[in-house]
Amino acid sequence: RNPALAGQLPPLEICGPRGTAALLANLQKAWGGWVREDGVLVTELEPGGPALERTGFSLRALPTHHTDHALCFRLELANRSSLCYSGDSDAVEELALAAREVDWFLCECSFADEDHVEGLLTPSRVAKVARAAGARRVVLTHFYPSLDPARAAEVCAAASGLPVRA
């Protein structure tokens, strides 16, 4: 951090689940000066809790049932654009509710349909959630090496009828 610029920069706000502040503190202990806590504000979001309201946007965290602490995030901008990031999940109703009518559904897609692992999504399962949510566009992410991103996008687009990118 450049001290000459420090007065001009607002604090960096990191939002995450319970334990984010402890994680940052532990990283600072392990890495010392490589991880700075000064100038950083940590906000821990409760799953299903109130939205974090900031100038120009709101952010909500909702559970995905991948693990006890896994969250998806819904970001709504003042211009009415919206994005839902799935995090690790499966095709659960809560994810479809979080992605309800979003402009951009940024969704993990770990494995091919035939290699489904419980708690993670496949192209057809992403399509099912996106259709149920009424999402407008899908961007796939979080590919395991066995899944070809281009093929995943093709399968998801064919199953959802939506524009899909990988």
mmCIF file of C-alpha atoms in Angstrom:
data_model
loop_
_atom_site.group_PDB
_atom_site.id
_atom_site.type_symbol
_atom_site.label_atom_id
_atom_site.label_comp_id
_atom_site.label_asym_id
_atom_site.label_seq_id
_atom_site.Cartn_x
_atom_site.Cartn_y
_atom_site.Cartn_z
ATOM 1 C CA ARG A 1 0.000 0.000 0.000
ATOM 2 C CA ASN A 2 1.464 3.315 -1.048
ATOM 3 C CA PRO A 3 1.310 5.749 1.921
ATOM 4 C CA ALA A 4 1.052 8.691 -0.488
ATOM 5 C CA LEU A 5 -2.225 7.271 -1.807
ATOM 6 C CA ALA A 6 -3.567 5.844 1.454
ATOM 7 C CA GLY A 7 -5.469 9.000 2.351
ATOM 8 C CA GLN A 8 -7.231 8.915 -1.014
ATOM 9 C CA LEU A 9 -8.411 5.317 -0.851
ATOM 10 C CA PRO A 10 -11.522 4.208 1.019
ATOM 11 C CA PRO A 11 -11.180 1.045 3.081
ATOM 12 C CA LEU A 12 -11.442 -2.202 1.134
ATOM 13 C CA GLU A 13 -14.572 -4.031 2.276
ATOM 14 C CA ILE A 14 -14.443 -7.816 2.141
ATOM 15 C CA CYS A 15 -17.810 -9.560 2.480
ATOM 16 C CA GLY A 16 -18.160 -13.237 3.236
ATOM 17 C CA PRO A 17 -19.651 -15.847 5.534
ATOM 18 C CA ARG A 18 -19.080 -16.196 9.272
ATOM 19 C CA GLY A 19 -15.368 -16.732 9.838
ATOM 20 C CA THR A 20 -14.117 -14.335 7.153
ATOM 21 C CA ALA A 21 -12.581 -11.963 9.742
ATOM 22 C CA ALA A 22 -10.832 -14.864 11.494
ATOM 23 C CA LEU A 23 -9.542 -16.147 8.156
ATOM 24 C CA LEU A 24 -8.051 -12.744 7.331
ATOM 25 C CA ALA A 25 -6.461 -12.498 10.801
ATOM 26 C CA ASN A 26 -4.951 -15.980 10.437
ATOM 27 C CA LEU A 27 -3.605 -15.156 6.983
ATOM 28 C CA GLN A 28 -1.994 -12.051 8.426
ATOM 29 C CA LYS A 29 -0.380 -14.125 11.202
ATOM 30 C CA ALA A 30 0.935 -16.644 8.685
ATOM 31 C CA TRP A 31 2.095 -14.190 6.016
ATOM 32 C CA GLY A 32 2.870 -11.099 8.050
ATOM 33 C CA GLY A 33 3.309 -7.969 5.947
ATOM 34 C CA TRP A 34 2.089 -9.739 2.813
ATOM 35 C CA VAL A 35 -1.455 -9.570 4.177
ATOM 36 C CA ARG A 36 -2.453 -6.212 5.612
ATOM 37 C CA GLU A 37 -5.436 -5.737 7.890
ATOM 38 C CA ASP A 38 -5.216 -1.940 8.037
ATOM 39 C CA GLY A 39 -7.475 -0.272 5.527
ATOM 40 C CA VAL A 40 -9.666 -3.388 5.364
ATOM 41 C CA LEU A 41 -13.207 -3.671 6.670
ATOM 42 C CA VAL A 42 -14.656 -7.175 6.991
ATOM 43 C CA THR A 43 -18.419 -7.675 6.878
ATOM 44 C CA GLU A 44 -19.706 -11.147 7.646
ATOM 45 C CA LEU A 45 -23.063 -11.896 6.066
ATOM 46 C CA GLU A 46 -25.580 -14.230 7.671
ATOM 47 C CA PRO A 47 -27.279 -16.702 5.328
ATOM 48 C CA GLY A 48 -30.802 -15.439 4.732
ATOM 49 C CA GLY A 49 -30.084 -12.333 6.827
ATOM 50 C CA PRO A 50 -30.719 -8.745 5.846
ATOM 51 C CA ALA A 51 -29.124 -7.361 2.712
ATOM 52 C CA LEU A 52 -25.942 -5.346 3.020
ATOM 53 C CA GLU A 53 -26.937 -1.924 1.704
ATOM 54 C CA ARG A 54 -24.284 0.355 0.232
ATOM 55 C CA THR A 55 -24.465 3.354 -2.080
ATOM 56 C CA GLY A 56 -25.386 1.998 -5.491
ATOM 57 C CA PHE A 57 -25.975 -1.647 -4.550
ATOM 58 C CA SER A 58 -27.275 -4.244 -2.132
ATOM 59 C CA LEU A 59 -25.809 -7.685 -1.443
ATOM 60 C CA ARG A 60 -27.544 -10.710 0.078
ATOM 61 C CA ALA A 61 -26.146 -14.058 1.146
ATOM 62 C CA LEU A 62 -28.252 -17.202 1.000
ATOM 63 C CA PRO A 63 -27.449 -20.834 1.876
ATOM 64 C CA THR A 64 -26.731 -23.369 -0.867
ATOM 65 C CA HIS A 65 -26.471 -26.582 1.171
ATOM 66 C CA HIS A 66 -23.082 -27.526 -0.294
ATOM 67 C CA THR A 67 -21.694 -27.347 3.240
ATOM 68 C CA ASP A 68 -23.016 -25.837 6.472
ATOM 69 C CA HIS A 69 -21.349 -22.509 5.668
ATOM 70 C CA ALA A 70 -21.629 -22.378 1.856
ATOM 71 C CA LEU A 71 -23.337 -19.288 0.478
ATOM 72 C CA CYS A 72 -24.544 -17.877 -2.787
ATOM 73 C CA PHE A 73 -24.659 -14.128 -3.282
ATOM 74 C CA ARG A 74 -27.203 -11.884 -4.979
ATOM 75 C CA LEU A 75 -26.034 -8.430 -6.028
ATOM 76 C CA GLU A 76 -28.555 -5.785 -7.067
ATOM 77 C CA LEU A 77 -27.294 -2.508 -8.501
ATOM 78 C CA ALA A 78 -29.061 0.837 -8.300
ATOM 79 C CA ASN A 79 -29.586 0.743 -12.086
ATOM 80 C CA ARG A 80 -31.676 -2.424 -11.525
ATOM 81 C CA SER A 81 -29.060 -4.771 -12.978
ATOM 82 C CA SER A 82 -28.604 -7.951 -10.972
ATOM 83 C CA LEU A 83 -26.198 -10.845 -10.616
ATOM 84 C CA CYS A 84 -26.330 -14.062 -8.627
ATOM 85 C CA TYR A 85 -23.137 -16.000 -7.906
ATOM 86 C CA SER A 86 -23.914 -19.578 -6.936
ATOM 87 C CA GLY A 87 -20.794 -20.579 -5.066
ATOM 88 C CA ASP A 88 -20.670 -24.362 -4.712
ATOM 89 C CA SER A 89 -24.197 -25.706 -4.769
ATOM 90 C CA ASP A 90 -26.549 -28.260 -6.178
ATOM 91 C CA ALA A 91 -29.877 -27.752 -7.910
ATOM 92 C CA VAL A 92 -31.685 -26.609 -4.762
ATOM 93 C CA GLU A 93 -34.737 -24.371 -4.525
ATOM 94 C CA GLU A 94 -32.854 -21.754 -2.500
ATOM 95 C CA LEU A 95 -30.431 -21.205 -5.381
ATOM 96 C CA ALA A 96 -33.289 -20.695 -7.840
ATOM 97 C CA LEU A 97 -34.848 -18.178 -5.428
ATOM 98 C CA ALA A 98 -31.527 -16.323 -5.095
ATOM 99 C CA ALA A 99 -31.201 -16.167 -8.893
ATOM 100 C CA ARG A 100 -34.828 -15.098 -9.444
ATOM 101 C CA GLU A 101 -34.986 -12.999 -12.635
ATOM 102 C CA VAL A 102 -31.309 -11.971 -12.495
ATOM 103 C CA ASP A 103 -29.602 -10.483 -15.504
ATOM 104 C CA TRP A 104 -26.466 -12.573 -14.942
ATOM 105 C CA PHE A 105 -26.364 -15.991 -13.263
ATOM 106 C CA LEU A 106 -22.691 -16.753 -12.570
ATOM 107 C CA CYS A 107 -22.819 -20.425 -11.702
ATOM 108 C CA GLU A 108 -20.404 -23.166 -10.795
ATOM 109 C CA CYS A 109 -20.489 -26.135 -13.154
ATOM 110 C CA SER A 110 -18.024 -28.687 -11.875
ATOM 111 C CA PHE A 111 -18.739 -31.904 -13.729
ATOM 112 C CA ALA A 112 -20.419 -33.314 -16.830
ATOM 113 C CA ASP A 113 -23.962 -34.591 -16.364
ATOM 114 C CA GLU A 114 -22.840 -38.222 -16.337
ATOM 115 C CA ASP A 115 -20.245 -37.501 -13.614
ATOM 116 C CA HIS A 116 -22.545 -35.652 -11.163
ATOM 117 C CA VAL A 117 -21.266 -35.365 -7.592
ATOM 118 C CA GLU A 118 -23.810 -34.486 -4.910
ATOM 119 C CA GLY A 119 -23.505 -30.864 -3.818
ATOM 120 C CA LEU A 120 -22.053 -29.640 -7.133
ATOM 121 C CA LEU A 121 -23.668 -28.675 -10.414
ATOM 122 C CA THR A 122 -23.552 -30.046 -13.945
ATOM 123 C CA PRO A 123 -24.602 -28.299 -17.188
ATOM 124 C CA SER A 124 -28.138 -29.734 -17.154
ATOM 125 C CA ARG A 125 -28.591 -28.976 -13.449
ATOM 126 C CA VAL A 126 -27.462 -25.372 -14.022
ATOM 127 C CA ALA A 127 -30.012 -25.162 -16.861
ATOM 128 C CA LYS A 128 -32.757 -26.450 -14.556
ATOM 129 C CA VAL A 129 -31.962 -23.840 -11.889
ATOM 130 C CA ALA A 130 -31.614 -21.021 -14.459
ATOM 131 C CA ARG A 131 -34.986 -21.864 -16.040
ATOM 132 C CA ALA A 132 -36.712 -22.134 -12.641
ATOM 133 C CA ALA A 133 -35.201 -18.789 -11.634
ATOM 134 C CA GLY A 134 -36.103 -16.983 -14.853
ATOM 135 C CA ALA A 135 -32.457 -15.890 -15.226
ATOM 136 C CA ARG A 136 -31.668 -13.961 -18.416
ATOM 137 C CA ARG A 137 -28.063 -15.105 -19.036
ATOM 138 C CA VAL A 138 -25.752 -17.756 -17.616
ATOM 139 C CA VAL A 139 -21.990 -17.660 -17.157
ATOM 140 C CA LEU A 140 -20.462 -20.990 -16.146
ATOM 141 C CA THR A 141 -17.408 -21.188 -13.897
ATOM 142 C CA HIS A 142 -15.545 -23.555 -11.536
ATOM 143 C CA PHE A 143 -14.800 -26.353 -14.029
ATOM 144 C CA TYR A 144 -13.005 -29.486 -12.901
ATOM 145 C CA PRO A 145 -10.346 -30.650 -15.389
ATOM 146 C CA SER A 146 -12.564 -33.467 -16.685
ATOM 147 C CA LEU A 147 -15.176 -30.983 -17.969
ATOM 148 C CA ASP A 148 -14.641 -29.080 -21.223
ATOM 149 C CA PRO A 149 -16.017 -25.550 -20.632
ATOM 150 C CA ALA A 150 -17.149 -25.092 -24.251
ATOM 151 C CA ARG A 151 -19.046 -28.397 -24.187
ATOM 152 C CA ALA A 152 -20.603 -27.495 -20.809
ATOM 153 C CA ALA A 153 -21.855 -24.193 -22.261
ATOM 154 C CA GLU A 154 -23.348 -25.994 -25.295
ATOM 155 C CA VAL A 155 -25.202 -28.514 -23.107
ATOM 156 C CA CYS A 156 -26.440 -25.835 -20.701
ATOM 157 C CA ALA A 157 -27.613 -23.548 -23.524
ATOM 158 C CA ALA A 158 -29.452 -26.381 -25.267
ATOM 159 C CA ALA A 159 -31.170 -27.438 -22.026
ATOM 160 C CA SER A 160 -32.023 -23.913 -20.837
ATOM 161 C CA GLY A 161 -32.722 -22.002 -24.053
ATOM 162 C CA LEU A 162 -30.647 -19.150 -22.603
ATOM 163 C CA PRO A 163 -27.452 -17.423 -23.703
ATOM 164 C CA VAL A 164 -24.634 -19.274 -21.917
ATOM 165 C CA ARG A 165 -20.938 -18.456 -21.718
ATOM 166 C CA ALA A 166 -18.085 -20.367 -20.181
#
